[in-house]
Coordinates of C-alpha atoms and ligand atoms in Angstrom, one line a residue:
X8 CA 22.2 -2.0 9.2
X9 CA 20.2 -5.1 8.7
X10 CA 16.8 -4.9 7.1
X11 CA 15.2 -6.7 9.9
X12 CA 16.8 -4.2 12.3
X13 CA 15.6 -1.0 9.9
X14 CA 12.3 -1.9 10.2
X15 CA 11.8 -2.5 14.0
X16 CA 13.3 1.2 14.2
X17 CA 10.6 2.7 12.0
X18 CA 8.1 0.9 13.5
X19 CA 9.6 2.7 16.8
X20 CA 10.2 5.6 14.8
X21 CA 6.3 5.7 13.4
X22 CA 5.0 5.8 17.0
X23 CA 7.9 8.3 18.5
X24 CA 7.0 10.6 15.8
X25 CA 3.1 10.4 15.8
X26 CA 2.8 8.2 12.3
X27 CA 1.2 5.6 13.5
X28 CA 0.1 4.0 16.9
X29 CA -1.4 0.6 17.8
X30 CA -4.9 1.0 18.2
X31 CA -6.4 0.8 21.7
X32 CA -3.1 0.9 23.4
X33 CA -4.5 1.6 26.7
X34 CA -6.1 -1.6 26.6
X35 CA -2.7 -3.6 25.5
X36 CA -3.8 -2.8 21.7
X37 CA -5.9 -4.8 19.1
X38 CA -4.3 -7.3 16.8
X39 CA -3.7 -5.8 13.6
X40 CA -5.5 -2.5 13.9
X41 CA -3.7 0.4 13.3
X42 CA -4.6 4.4 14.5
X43 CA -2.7 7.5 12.4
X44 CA -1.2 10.0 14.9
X45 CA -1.1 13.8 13.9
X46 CA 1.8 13.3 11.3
X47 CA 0.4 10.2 9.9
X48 CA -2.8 11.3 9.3
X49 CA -1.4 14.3 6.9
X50 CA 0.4 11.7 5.1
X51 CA -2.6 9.5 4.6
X52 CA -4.7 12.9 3.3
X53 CA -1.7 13.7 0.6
X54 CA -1.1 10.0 -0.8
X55 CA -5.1 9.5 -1.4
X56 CA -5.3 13.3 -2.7
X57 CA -2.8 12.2 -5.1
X58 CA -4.5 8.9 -6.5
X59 CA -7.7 10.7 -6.5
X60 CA -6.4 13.5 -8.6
X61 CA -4.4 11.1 -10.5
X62 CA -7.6 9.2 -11.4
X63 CA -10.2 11.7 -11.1
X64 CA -8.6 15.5 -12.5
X65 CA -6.2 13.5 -14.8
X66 CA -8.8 11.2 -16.6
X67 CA -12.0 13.0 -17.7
X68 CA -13.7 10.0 -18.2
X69 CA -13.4 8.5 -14.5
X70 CA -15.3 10.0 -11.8
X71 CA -15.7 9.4 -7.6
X72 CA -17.8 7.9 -5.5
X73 CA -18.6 7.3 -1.7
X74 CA -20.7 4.1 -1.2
X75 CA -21.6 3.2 2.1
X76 CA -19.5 0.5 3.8
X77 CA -23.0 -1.5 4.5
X78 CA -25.1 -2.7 1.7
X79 CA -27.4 -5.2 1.0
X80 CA -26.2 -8.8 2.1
X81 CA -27.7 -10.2 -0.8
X82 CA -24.5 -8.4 -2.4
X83 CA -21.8 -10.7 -1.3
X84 CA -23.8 -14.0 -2.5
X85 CA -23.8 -11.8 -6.2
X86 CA -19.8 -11.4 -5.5
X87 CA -18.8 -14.8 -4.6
X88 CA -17.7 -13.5 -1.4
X89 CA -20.0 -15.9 0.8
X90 CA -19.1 -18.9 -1.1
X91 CA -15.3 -18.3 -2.3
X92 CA -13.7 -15.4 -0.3
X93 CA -11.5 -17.9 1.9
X94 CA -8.1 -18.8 3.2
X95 CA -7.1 -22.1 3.8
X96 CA -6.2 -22.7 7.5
X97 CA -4.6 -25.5 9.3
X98 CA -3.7 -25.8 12.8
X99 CA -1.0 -27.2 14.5
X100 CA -2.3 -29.4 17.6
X101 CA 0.8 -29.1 20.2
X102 CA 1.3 -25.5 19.7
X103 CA -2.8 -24.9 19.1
X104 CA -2.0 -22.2 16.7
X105 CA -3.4 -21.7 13.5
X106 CA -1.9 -20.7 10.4
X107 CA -3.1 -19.9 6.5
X108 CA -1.8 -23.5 4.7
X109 CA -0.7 -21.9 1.5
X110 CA 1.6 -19.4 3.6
X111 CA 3.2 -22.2 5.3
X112 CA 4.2 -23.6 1.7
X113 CA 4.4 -20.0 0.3
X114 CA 7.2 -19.6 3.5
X115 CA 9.0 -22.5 2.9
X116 CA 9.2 -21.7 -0.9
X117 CA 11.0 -18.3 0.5
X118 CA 13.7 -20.4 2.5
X119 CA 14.3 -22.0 -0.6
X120 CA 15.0 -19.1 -2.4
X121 CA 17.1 -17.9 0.1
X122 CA 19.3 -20.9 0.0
X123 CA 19.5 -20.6 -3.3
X124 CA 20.4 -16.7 -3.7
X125 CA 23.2 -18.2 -1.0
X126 CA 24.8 -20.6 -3.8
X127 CA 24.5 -17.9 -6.4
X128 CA 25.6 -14.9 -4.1
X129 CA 29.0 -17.5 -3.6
X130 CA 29.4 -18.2 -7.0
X131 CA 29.4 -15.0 -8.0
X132 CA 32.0 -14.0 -5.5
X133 CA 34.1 -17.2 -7.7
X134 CA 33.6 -16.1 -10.9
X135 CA 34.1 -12.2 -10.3
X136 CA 33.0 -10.3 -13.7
X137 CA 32.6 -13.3 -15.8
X138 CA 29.6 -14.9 -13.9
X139 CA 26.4 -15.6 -15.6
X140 CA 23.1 -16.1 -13.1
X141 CA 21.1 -18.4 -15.6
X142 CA 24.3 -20.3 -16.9
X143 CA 25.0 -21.3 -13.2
X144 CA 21.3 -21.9 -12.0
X145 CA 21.0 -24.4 -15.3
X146 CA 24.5 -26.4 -15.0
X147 CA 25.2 -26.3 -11.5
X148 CA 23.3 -29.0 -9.4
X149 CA 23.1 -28.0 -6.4
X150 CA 21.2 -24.4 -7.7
X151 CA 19.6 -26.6 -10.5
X152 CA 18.0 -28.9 -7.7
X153 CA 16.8 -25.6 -5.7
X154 CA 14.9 -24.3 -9.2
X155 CA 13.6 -27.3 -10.2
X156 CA 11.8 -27.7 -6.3
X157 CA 10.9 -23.8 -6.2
X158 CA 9.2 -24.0 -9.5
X159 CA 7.4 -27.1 -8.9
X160 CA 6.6 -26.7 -5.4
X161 CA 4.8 -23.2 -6.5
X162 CA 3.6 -24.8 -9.7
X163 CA 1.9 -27.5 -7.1
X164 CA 0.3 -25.2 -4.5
X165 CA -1.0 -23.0 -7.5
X166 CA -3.3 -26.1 -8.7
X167 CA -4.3 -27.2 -5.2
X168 CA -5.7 -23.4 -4.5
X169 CA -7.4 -22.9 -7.9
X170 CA -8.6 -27.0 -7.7
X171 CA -9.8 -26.1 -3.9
X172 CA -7.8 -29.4 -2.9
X173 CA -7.9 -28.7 0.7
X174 CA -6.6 -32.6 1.5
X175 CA -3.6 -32.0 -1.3
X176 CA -2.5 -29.3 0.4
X177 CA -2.2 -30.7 3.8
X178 CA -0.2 -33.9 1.7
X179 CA 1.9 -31.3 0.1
X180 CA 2.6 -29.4 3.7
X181 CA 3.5 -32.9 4.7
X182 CA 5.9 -34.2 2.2
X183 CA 7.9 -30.6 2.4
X184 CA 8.1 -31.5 5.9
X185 CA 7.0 -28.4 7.5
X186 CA 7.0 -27.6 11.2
X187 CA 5.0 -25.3 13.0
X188 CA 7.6 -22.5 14.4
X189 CA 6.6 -22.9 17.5
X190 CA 6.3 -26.0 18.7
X191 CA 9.1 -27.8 16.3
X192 CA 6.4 -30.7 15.4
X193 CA 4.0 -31.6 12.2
X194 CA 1.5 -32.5 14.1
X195 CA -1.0 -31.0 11.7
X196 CA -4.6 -30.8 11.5
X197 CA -6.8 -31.1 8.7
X198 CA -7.0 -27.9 6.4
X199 CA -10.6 -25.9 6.2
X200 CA -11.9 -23.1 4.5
X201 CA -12.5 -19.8 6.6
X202 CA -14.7 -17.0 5.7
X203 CA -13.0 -13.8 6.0
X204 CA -15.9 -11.7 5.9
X205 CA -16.8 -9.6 9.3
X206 CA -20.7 -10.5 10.1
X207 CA -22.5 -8.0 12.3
X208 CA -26.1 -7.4 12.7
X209 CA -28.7 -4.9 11.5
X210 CA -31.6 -3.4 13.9
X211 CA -32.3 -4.6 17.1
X212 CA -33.5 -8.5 15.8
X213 CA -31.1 -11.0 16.0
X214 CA -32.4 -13.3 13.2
X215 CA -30.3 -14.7 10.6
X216 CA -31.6 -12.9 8.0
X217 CA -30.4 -9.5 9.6
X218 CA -27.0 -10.4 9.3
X219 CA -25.0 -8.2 6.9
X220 CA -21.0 -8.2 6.7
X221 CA -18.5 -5.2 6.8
X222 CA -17.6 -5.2 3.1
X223 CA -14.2 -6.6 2.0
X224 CA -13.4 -4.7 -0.5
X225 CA -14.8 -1.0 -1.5
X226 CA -15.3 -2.2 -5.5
X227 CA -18.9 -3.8 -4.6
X228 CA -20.5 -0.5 -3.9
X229 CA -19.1 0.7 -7.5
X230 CA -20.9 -1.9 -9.4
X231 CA -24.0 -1.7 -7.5
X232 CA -24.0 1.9 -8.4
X233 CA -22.6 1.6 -12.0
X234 CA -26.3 2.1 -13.8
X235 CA -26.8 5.2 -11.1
X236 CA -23.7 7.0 -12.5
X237 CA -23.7 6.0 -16.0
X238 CA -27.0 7.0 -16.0
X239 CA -26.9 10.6 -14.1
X240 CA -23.0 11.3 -15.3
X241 CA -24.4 10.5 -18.5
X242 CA -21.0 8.3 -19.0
X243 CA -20.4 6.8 -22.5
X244 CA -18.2 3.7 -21.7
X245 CA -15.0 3.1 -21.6
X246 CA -15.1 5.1 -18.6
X247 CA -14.4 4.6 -14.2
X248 CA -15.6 5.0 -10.9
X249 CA -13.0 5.9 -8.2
X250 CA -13.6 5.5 -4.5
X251 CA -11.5 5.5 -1.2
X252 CA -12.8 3.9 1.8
X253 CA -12.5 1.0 4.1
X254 CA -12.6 -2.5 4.3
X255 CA -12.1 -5.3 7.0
X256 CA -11.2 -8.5 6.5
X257 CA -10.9 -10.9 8.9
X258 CA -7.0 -11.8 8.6
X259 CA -5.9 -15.1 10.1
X260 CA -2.0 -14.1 9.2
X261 CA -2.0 -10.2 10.2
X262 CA 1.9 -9.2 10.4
X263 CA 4.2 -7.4 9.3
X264 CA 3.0 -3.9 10.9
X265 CA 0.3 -2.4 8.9
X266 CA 0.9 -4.4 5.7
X267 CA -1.8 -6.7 6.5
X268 CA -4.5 -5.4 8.5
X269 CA -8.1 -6.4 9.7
X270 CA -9.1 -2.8 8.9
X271 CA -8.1 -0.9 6.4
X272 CA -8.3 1.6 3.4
X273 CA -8.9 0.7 0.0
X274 CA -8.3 3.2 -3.7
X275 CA -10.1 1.3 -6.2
X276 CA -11.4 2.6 -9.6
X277 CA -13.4 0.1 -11.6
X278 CA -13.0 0.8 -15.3
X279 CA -15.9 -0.1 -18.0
X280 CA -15.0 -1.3 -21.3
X281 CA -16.5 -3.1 -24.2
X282 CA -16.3 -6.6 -24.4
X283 CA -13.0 -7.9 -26.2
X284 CA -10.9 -4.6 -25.3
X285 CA -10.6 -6.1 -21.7
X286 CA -7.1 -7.4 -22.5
X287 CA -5.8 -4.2 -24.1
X288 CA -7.4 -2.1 -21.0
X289 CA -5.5 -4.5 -18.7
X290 CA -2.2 -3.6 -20.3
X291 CA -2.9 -0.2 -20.3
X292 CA -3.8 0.1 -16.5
X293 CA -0.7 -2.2 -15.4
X294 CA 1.2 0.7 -17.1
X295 CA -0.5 3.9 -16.3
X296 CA -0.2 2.3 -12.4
X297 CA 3.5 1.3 -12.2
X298 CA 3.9 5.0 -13.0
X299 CA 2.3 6.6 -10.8
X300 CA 4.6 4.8 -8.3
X301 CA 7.5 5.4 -9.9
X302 CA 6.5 9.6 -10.0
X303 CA 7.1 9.5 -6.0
X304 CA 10.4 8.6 -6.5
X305 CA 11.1 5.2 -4.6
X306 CA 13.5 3.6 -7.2
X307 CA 12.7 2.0 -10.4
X308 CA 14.5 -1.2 -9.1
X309 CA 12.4 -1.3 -5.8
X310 CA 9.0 -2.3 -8.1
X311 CA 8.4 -5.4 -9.8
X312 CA 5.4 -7.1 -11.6
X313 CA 4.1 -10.2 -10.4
X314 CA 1.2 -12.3 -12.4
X315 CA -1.1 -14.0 -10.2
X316 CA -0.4 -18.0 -10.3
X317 CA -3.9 -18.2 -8.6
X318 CA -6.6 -16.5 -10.0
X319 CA -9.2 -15.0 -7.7
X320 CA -12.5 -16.2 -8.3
X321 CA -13.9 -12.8 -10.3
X322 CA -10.6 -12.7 -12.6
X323 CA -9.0 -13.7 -16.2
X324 CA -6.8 -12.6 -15.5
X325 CA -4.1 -10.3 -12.6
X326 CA -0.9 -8.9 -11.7
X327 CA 0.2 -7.6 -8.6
X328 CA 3.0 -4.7 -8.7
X329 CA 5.3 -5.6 -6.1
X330 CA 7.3 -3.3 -4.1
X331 CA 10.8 -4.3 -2.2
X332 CA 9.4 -3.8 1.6
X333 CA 12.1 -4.3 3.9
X334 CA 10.8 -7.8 4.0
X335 CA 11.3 -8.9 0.6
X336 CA 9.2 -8.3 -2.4
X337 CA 5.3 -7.5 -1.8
X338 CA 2.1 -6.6 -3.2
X339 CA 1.4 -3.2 -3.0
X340 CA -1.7 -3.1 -5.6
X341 CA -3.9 -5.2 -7.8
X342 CA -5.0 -4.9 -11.4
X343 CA -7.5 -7.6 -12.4
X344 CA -9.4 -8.1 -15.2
X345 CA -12.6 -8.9 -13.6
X346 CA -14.6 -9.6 -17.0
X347 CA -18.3 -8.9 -16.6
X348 CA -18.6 -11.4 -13.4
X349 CA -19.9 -8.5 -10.9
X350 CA -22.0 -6.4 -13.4
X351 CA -24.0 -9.9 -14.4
X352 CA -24.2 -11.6 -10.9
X353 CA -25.8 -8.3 -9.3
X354 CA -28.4 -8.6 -12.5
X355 CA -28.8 -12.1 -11.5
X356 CA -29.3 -11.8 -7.7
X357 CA -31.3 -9.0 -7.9
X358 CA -33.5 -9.8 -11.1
X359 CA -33.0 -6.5 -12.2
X360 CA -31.3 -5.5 -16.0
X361 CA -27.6 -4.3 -15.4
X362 CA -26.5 -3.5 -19.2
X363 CA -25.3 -0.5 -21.7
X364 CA -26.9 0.6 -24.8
X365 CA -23.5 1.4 -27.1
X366 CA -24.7 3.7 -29.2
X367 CA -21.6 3.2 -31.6
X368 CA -22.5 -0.5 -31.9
X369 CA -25.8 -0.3 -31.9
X370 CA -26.2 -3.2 -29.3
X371 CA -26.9 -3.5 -25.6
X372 CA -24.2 -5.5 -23.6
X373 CA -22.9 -6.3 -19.7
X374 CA -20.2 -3.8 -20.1
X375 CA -16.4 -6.2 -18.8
X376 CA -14.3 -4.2 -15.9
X377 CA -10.5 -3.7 -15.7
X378 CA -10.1 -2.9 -11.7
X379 CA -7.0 -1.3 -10.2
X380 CA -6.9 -1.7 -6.4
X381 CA -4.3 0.0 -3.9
X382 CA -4.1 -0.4 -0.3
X383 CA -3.7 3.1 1.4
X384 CA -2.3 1.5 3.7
X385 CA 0.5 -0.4 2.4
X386 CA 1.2 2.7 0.6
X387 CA 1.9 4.4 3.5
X388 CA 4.2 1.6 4.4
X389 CA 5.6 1.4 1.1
X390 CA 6.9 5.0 1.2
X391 CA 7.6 5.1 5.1
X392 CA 9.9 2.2 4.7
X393 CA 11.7 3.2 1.7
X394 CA 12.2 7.0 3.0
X395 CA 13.2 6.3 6.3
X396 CA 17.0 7.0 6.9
X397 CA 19.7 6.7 9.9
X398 CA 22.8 8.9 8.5
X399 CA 25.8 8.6 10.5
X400 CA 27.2 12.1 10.6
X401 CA 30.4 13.4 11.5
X402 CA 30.5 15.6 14.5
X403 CA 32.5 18.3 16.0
X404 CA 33.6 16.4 19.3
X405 CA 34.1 13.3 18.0
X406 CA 31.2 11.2 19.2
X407 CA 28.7 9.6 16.9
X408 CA 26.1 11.9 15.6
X409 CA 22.9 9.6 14.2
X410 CA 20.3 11.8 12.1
X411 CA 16.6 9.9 11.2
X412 CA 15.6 11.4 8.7
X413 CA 12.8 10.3 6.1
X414 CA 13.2 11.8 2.9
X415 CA 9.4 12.0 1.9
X416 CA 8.5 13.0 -1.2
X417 CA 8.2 16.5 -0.3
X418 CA 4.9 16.9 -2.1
X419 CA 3.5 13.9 0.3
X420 CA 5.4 15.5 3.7
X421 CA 3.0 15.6 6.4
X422 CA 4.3 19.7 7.2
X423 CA 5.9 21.1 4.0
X424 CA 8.2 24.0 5.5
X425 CA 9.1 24.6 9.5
X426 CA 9.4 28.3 10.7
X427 CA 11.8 29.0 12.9
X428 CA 12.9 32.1 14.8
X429 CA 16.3 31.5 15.8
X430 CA 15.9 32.9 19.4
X431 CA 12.6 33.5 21.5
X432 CA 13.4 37.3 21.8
X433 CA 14.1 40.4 19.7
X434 CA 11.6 40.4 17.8
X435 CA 12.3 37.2 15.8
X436 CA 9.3 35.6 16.8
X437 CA 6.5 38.2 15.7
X438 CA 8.5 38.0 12.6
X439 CA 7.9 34.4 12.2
X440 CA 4.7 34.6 13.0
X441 CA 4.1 37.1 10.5
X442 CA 5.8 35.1 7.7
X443 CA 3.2 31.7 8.8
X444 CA 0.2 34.2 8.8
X445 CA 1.4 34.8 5.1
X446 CA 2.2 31.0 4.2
X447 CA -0.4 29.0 5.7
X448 CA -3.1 30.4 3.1
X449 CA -0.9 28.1 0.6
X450 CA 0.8 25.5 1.9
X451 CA 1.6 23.3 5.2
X452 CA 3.2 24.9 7.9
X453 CA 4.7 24.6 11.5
X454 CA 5.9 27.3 13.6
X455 CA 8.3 26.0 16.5
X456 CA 10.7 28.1 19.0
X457 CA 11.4 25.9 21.7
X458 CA 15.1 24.3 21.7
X459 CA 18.3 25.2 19.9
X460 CA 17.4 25.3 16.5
X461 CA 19.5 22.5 15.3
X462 CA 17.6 19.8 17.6
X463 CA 14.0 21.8 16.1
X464 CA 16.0 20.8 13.1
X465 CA 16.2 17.4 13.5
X466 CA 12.9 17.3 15.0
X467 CA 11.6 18.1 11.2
X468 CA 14.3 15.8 9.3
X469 CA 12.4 13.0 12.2
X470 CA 8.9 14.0 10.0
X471 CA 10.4 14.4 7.0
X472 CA 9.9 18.2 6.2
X473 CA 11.4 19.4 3.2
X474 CA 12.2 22.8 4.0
X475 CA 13.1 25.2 7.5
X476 CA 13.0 29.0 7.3
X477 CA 15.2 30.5 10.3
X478 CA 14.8 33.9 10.9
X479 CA 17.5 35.7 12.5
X480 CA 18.9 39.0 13.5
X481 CA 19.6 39.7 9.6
X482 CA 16.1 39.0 8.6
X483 CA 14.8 41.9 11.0
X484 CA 17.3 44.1 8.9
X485 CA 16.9 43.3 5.2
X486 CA 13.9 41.1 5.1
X487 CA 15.6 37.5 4.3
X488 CA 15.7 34.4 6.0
X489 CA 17.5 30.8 5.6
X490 CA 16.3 28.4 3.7
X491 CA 17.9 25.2 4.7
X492 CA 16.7 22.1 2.5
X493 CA 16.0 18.3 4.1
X494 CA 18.4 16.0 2.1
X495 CA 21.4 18.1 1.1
X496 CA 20.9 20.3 4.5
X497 CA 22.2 23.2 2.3
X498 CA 21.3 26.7 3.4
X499 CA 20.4 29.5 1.3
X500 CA 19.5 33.4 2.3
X501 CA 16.3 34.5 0.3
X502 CA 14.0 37.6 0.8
X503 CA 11.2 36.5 3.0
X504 CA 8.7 37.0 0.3
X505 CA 9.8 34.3 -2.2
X506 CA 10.0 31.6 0.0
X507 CA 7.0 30.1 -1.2
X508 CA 8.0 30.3 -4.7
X509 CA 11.4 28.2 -3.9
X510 CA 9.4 25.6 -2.7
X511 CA 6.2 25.3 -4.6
X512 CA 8.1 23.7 -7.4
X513 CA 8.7 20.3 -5.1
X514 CA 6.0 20.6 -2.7
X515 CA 2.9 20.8 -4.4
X516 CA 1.0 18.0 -5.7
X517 CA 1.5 18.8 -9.2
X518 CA 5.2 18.0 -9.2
X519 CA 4.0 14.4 -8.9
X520 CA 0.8 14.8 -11.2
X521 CA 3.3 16.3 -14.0
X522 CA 5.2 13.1 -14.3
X523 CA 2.4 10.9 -15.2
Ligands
GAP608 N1 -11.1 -5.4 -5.1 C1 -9.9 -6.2 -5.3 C2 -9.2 -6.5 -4.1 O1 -9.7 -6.2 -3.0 P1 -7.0 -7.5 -3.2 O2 -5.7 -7.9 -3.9 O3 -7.6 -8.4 -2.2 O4 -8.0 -7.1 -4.3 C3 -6.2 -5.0 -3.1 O5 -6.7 -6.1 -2.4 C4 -5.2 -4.3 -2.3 O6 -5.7 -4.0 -1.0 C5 -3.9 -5.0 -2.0 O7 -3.0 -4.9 -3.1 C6 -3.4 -4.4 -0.7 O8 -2.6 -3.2 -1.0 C7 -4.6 -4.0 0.0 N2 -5.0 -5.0 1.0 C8 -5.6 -6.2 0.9 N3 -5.7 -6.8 2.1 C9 -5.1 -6.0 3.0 C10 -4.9 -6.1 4.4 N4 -5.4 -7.1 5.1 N5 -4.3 -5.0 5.0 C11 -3.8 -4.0 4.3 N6 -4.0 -3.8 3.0 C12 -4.6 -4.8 2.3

C-alpha cells in the first residue's frame, strides 16, 4: 500500500478507534486542534510517564516542574520571542492564500530530491550489485546537476533565514520559479515576518499593557524558576528541570494531522552546566535521547540526526532527531545548546542577579543550558504511524480477510490485557469478572463479552492490546485460561493465577526503562 494511502487510513483508523478526534467537530472542527478520545488519552499518559521516568527516576540529578502556562509578559521580550519568534510568510495574490516562504523553497528542495532518488533508484536497477550511490551522484550529470542545485538551493535559504533577508527570499522563490498550488501562478507578494505568539488579555482592562501571550514553549517557566529550585532542591549544577505541559503557537502551515499543531504538548528538561562543558553535554544528550527512541522499538533505520542549517535565535548550536513519518523524514525532538542566553536575559529584563556560586571553582557564574525538547504529540504520531498495520490474512472461505492491527509497544498500549469469557453464560462471565477484580490492582484491563470472540479479538488488535485471556468451559474445570498474544496471535493455556506474571515482563514500563 502506498504511504500516502496508509496514512489517510490511520487518520480514519485514529478517530474509528477513539485515538484521536478533531476538536470541536460539532461545529465543522478547528484548524489544527486536536482532542484524544478514550484510547488516546491512555497512550498520551504512558508515553509522558515514560519520558518523565526516563528523566526524572533515571537521573538523580534532574527533577520536575509545573509552571503555569501564563507568566509575566516581560518574559518573552527576555526570550527573544517578541522580537525573533517568526515565520516568514508570503502570499500569493490570485489564490489569496498564504504560505510560510522558506517551506515553499524547503518543498521545492523535496521535489528535487525526489527526482533525484528517481535517477538513482533507475541506475541502480542498471548496475544490479555493482552500483555505487556516491560514484553515480558525482560522475553522472544529470544526478550531479540535481546535488549541486539541492545543496546550494539549501545552502542559499539557510543564509537568507539566519541574515533575515526577507527581499532575498522572495528573489530566491522567484528564480526557482515557484507556483502557488492552487492557483498555478507566481504572482507573489512581498515576504513579512509574523509573530507566532497567541496574545490574550489579563483582567477585565483592555490596555496594552495587559496583554500577555500563551507561552510557546514550556522551557520559559524553567528558567524563570531555575534560582527557586536550585535554591530549595538544593541542586549542585550540572543538574535539570523536567516539565510536560502545553504550548500554542500560532501555525501559518498546520498539516499533516497532528504533527503540527496550534496547541500542543511539550517534554522539555533544561539541563545546567558549567560554562565550556556545553559542547560535551550536547553530545551526551543527542545520545542519551536517540535511545530512548530506539528502546520503544520503531527501527533503528526509521531515526536519523539532522543538524540545524538555521540556528534559532537562543542556540550554538542544534540537532533535530528525525523520524521516517509516513511523509518523509521529520523532526520529532530538539536538542539545543542554548548557551547562557535565557538565564542572562531574565537577569537583564528583570534587574535581578540570576547566577551559581560553584563551590568547586570557587566562582559565581550564569550557569549555560543544554535543552532536549520533545513534542508529545508528534510522539504519539510517531509511534501511531509506525505501529499501525493492515495484514492480509488467509481465510477459511476464500474471501479476503484484512486485520488492523497496531503493534504498540506493549508497555505504551492504551489496555494492556482484554478478558474475555468465551460465552455470556455458564458461568464464564463471573469467572472473568473475578480474574479483572484480581488484575486491575496491577495493570490495565478491559473486560468485554459482547460478540464472537474473534471479532472482540480484532476489536483489541484495532487498539493495539498485547494480550487476550479467554475463559472457557476448561477454565471453570482446572482453573486456566488462553493466553493469546497480539503479533504472533499464538495461544497458550496457563493457570489463571500467573497470567500477570507472563505479561509483566513486556507490559510494564520498566521493560522500556531497562534498555536505557
Ligand atoms: N524549547 C525549544 C523548542 O520549543 P522547537 O524545535 O520549536 O523547540 C520542540 O520544538 C518540539 O516541539 C519539536 O521537535 C516538536 O516535536 C514539537 N513541536 C513544535 N511545534 C509543534 C507544533 N506546532 N505541533 C506539534 N508539535 C510541535
Amino acid at each position: 500500500m502506498l504511504r500516502e494511502d496508509l496514512f489517510k487510513n490511520l487518520t480514519a483508523h485514529c478517530k474509528e478507534y477513539g485515538f484521536i478526534f478533531p476538536s470541536s467537530e460539532l461545529y465543522d472542527g478547528l484548524a489544527a486542534v486536536y482532542d484524544y478520545g478514550q484510547n488516546g488519552v491512555e497512550l498520551k499518559l504512558n508515553i509522558r510517564q515514560y519520558w518523565w521516568e526516563a528523566m526524572t527516576r533515571l537521573h538523580q540529578n534532574i527533577v520536575g516542574l509545573d509552571s503555569a502556562i501564563f507568566m509575566h509578559p516581560k518574559i518573552w521580550e527576555a526570550s527573544g520571542h517578541l522580537s525573533a519568534f517568526n515565520d516568514p510568510l508570503i502570499d500569493n495574490k490570485d489564490s489569496k492564500k498564504r504560505y510560510r516562504a522558506d517551506v515553499l523553497v524547503e518543498d521545492w528542495i523535496a521535489k528535487q530530491e525526489e527526482k533525484l532518488e528517481k535517477e538513482v533508484g533507475k541506475a541502480a536497477k542498471r548496475f544490479g550489485e555493482a552500483f555505487d550511490r556516491a560514484q553515480f551522484v558525482h560522475t553522472n550529470a544529470r544526478a550531479l546537476e540535481l546535488q549541486q542545485s539541492i545543496d546550494s538551493t539549501r545552502t542559499r535559504l539557510a543564509n537568507l533565514l539566519t541574515g533575515n533577508d526577507l527581499a532575498g527570499l522572495k528573489q530566491l522563490i522567484e528564480e526557482l520559479e515557484i507556483v502557488c498550488p492552487i492557483s498555478g501562478t507566481r504572482n507573489w507578494t512581498d515576504v513579512r515576518q509574523f509573530n507566532l505568539m497567541f496574545a490574550t488579555r489579563l483582567g477585565s482592562v483592555s490596555e496594552e499593557a495587559n496583554e500577555i501571550y500563551l507561552r510557546p514553549e514550556t522551557a520559559q517557566g524553567i528558567f524563570v524558576n531555575f534560582l527557586n529550585v536550585q535554591k530549595t532542591g538544593r541542586m549542585r549544577i550540572p543538574f535539570g528541570i523536567a516539565q510536560v505541559g502545553k504550548a500554542f503557537r500560532n501555525e501559518i502551515v498546520a498539516r499533516q494531522f497532528t504533527f503540527r499543531m496550534r496547541e500542543f504538548e511539550q517534554m522539555e528538561m533544561q539541563y545546567f552546566v558549567a560554562p565550556g562543558s556545553e559542547m560535551e553535554w550536547f553530545e551526551y544528550w543527542k545520545e542519551a535521547r536517540l535511545q530512548w527512541h530506539l528502546a520503544l522499538g520503531l527501527g533503528q533505520e526509521n531515526y536519523r540526526y539532522h543538524p540545524h542549517d538555521k540556528l534559532a535565535h537562543y542556540a550554538n548550536a542544534a540537532v533535530d532527531i528525525e523520524f521516517n513519518f509516513p511523509f518523509g523524514f521529520k523532526e520529532v525532538e530538539g536538542i539545543h545548546s542554548r548557551t547562557d542566553f535565557d538565564l542572562s536575559n531574565h537577569a537583564r529584563v528583570s534587574g535581578r542577579k540570576v547566577q551559581y556560586f560553584d563551590a568547586d571553582r570557587n566562582e559565581s557564574y550564569t550557569p549555560y543550558v543544554v535543552e532536549t525538547s520533545i513534542g508529545l504529540d508528534r510522539t504519539i504520531l510517531m509511534v501511531l504511524s509506525a505501529c499501525y498495520d493492515e495484514e492480509h490474512l488467509a481465510s477459511d472461505d476464500g474471501k479476503e480477510d484484512i486485520r488492523k492491527v497496531l503493534h504498540l509497544p506493549p508497555a505504551l498500549a492504551p489496555v494492556k490485557v482484554a478478558i474475555l469469557p468465551l460465552v455470556r453464560k455458564d458461568g464464564m462471565p463471573e469467572r472473568a469478572e473475578a480474574i479483572l477484580h484480581d488484575l486491575r490492582l496491577r495493570t490495565a484491563c478491559h473486560y468485554e463479552e459482547k460478540d464472537t470472540v474473534g471479532k472482540r479479538y480484532r476489536r483489541q488488535d484495532a487498539i493495539g492490546t498485547p494480550y487476550c485471556v479467554t475463559v472457557d468451559t476448561q477454565t471453570l474445570e482446572d482453573g486456566t485460561v488462553t493466553l493469546r498474544e497480539r503479533d504472533s496471535m499464538q495461544q497458550q493455556r496457563i493457570p489463571a493465577e500467573r497470567i500477570y506474571e507472563a505479561i509483566a515482563p513486556t507490559t510494564e514500563l520498566n521493560s522500556l526503562l531497562k534498555k536505557l
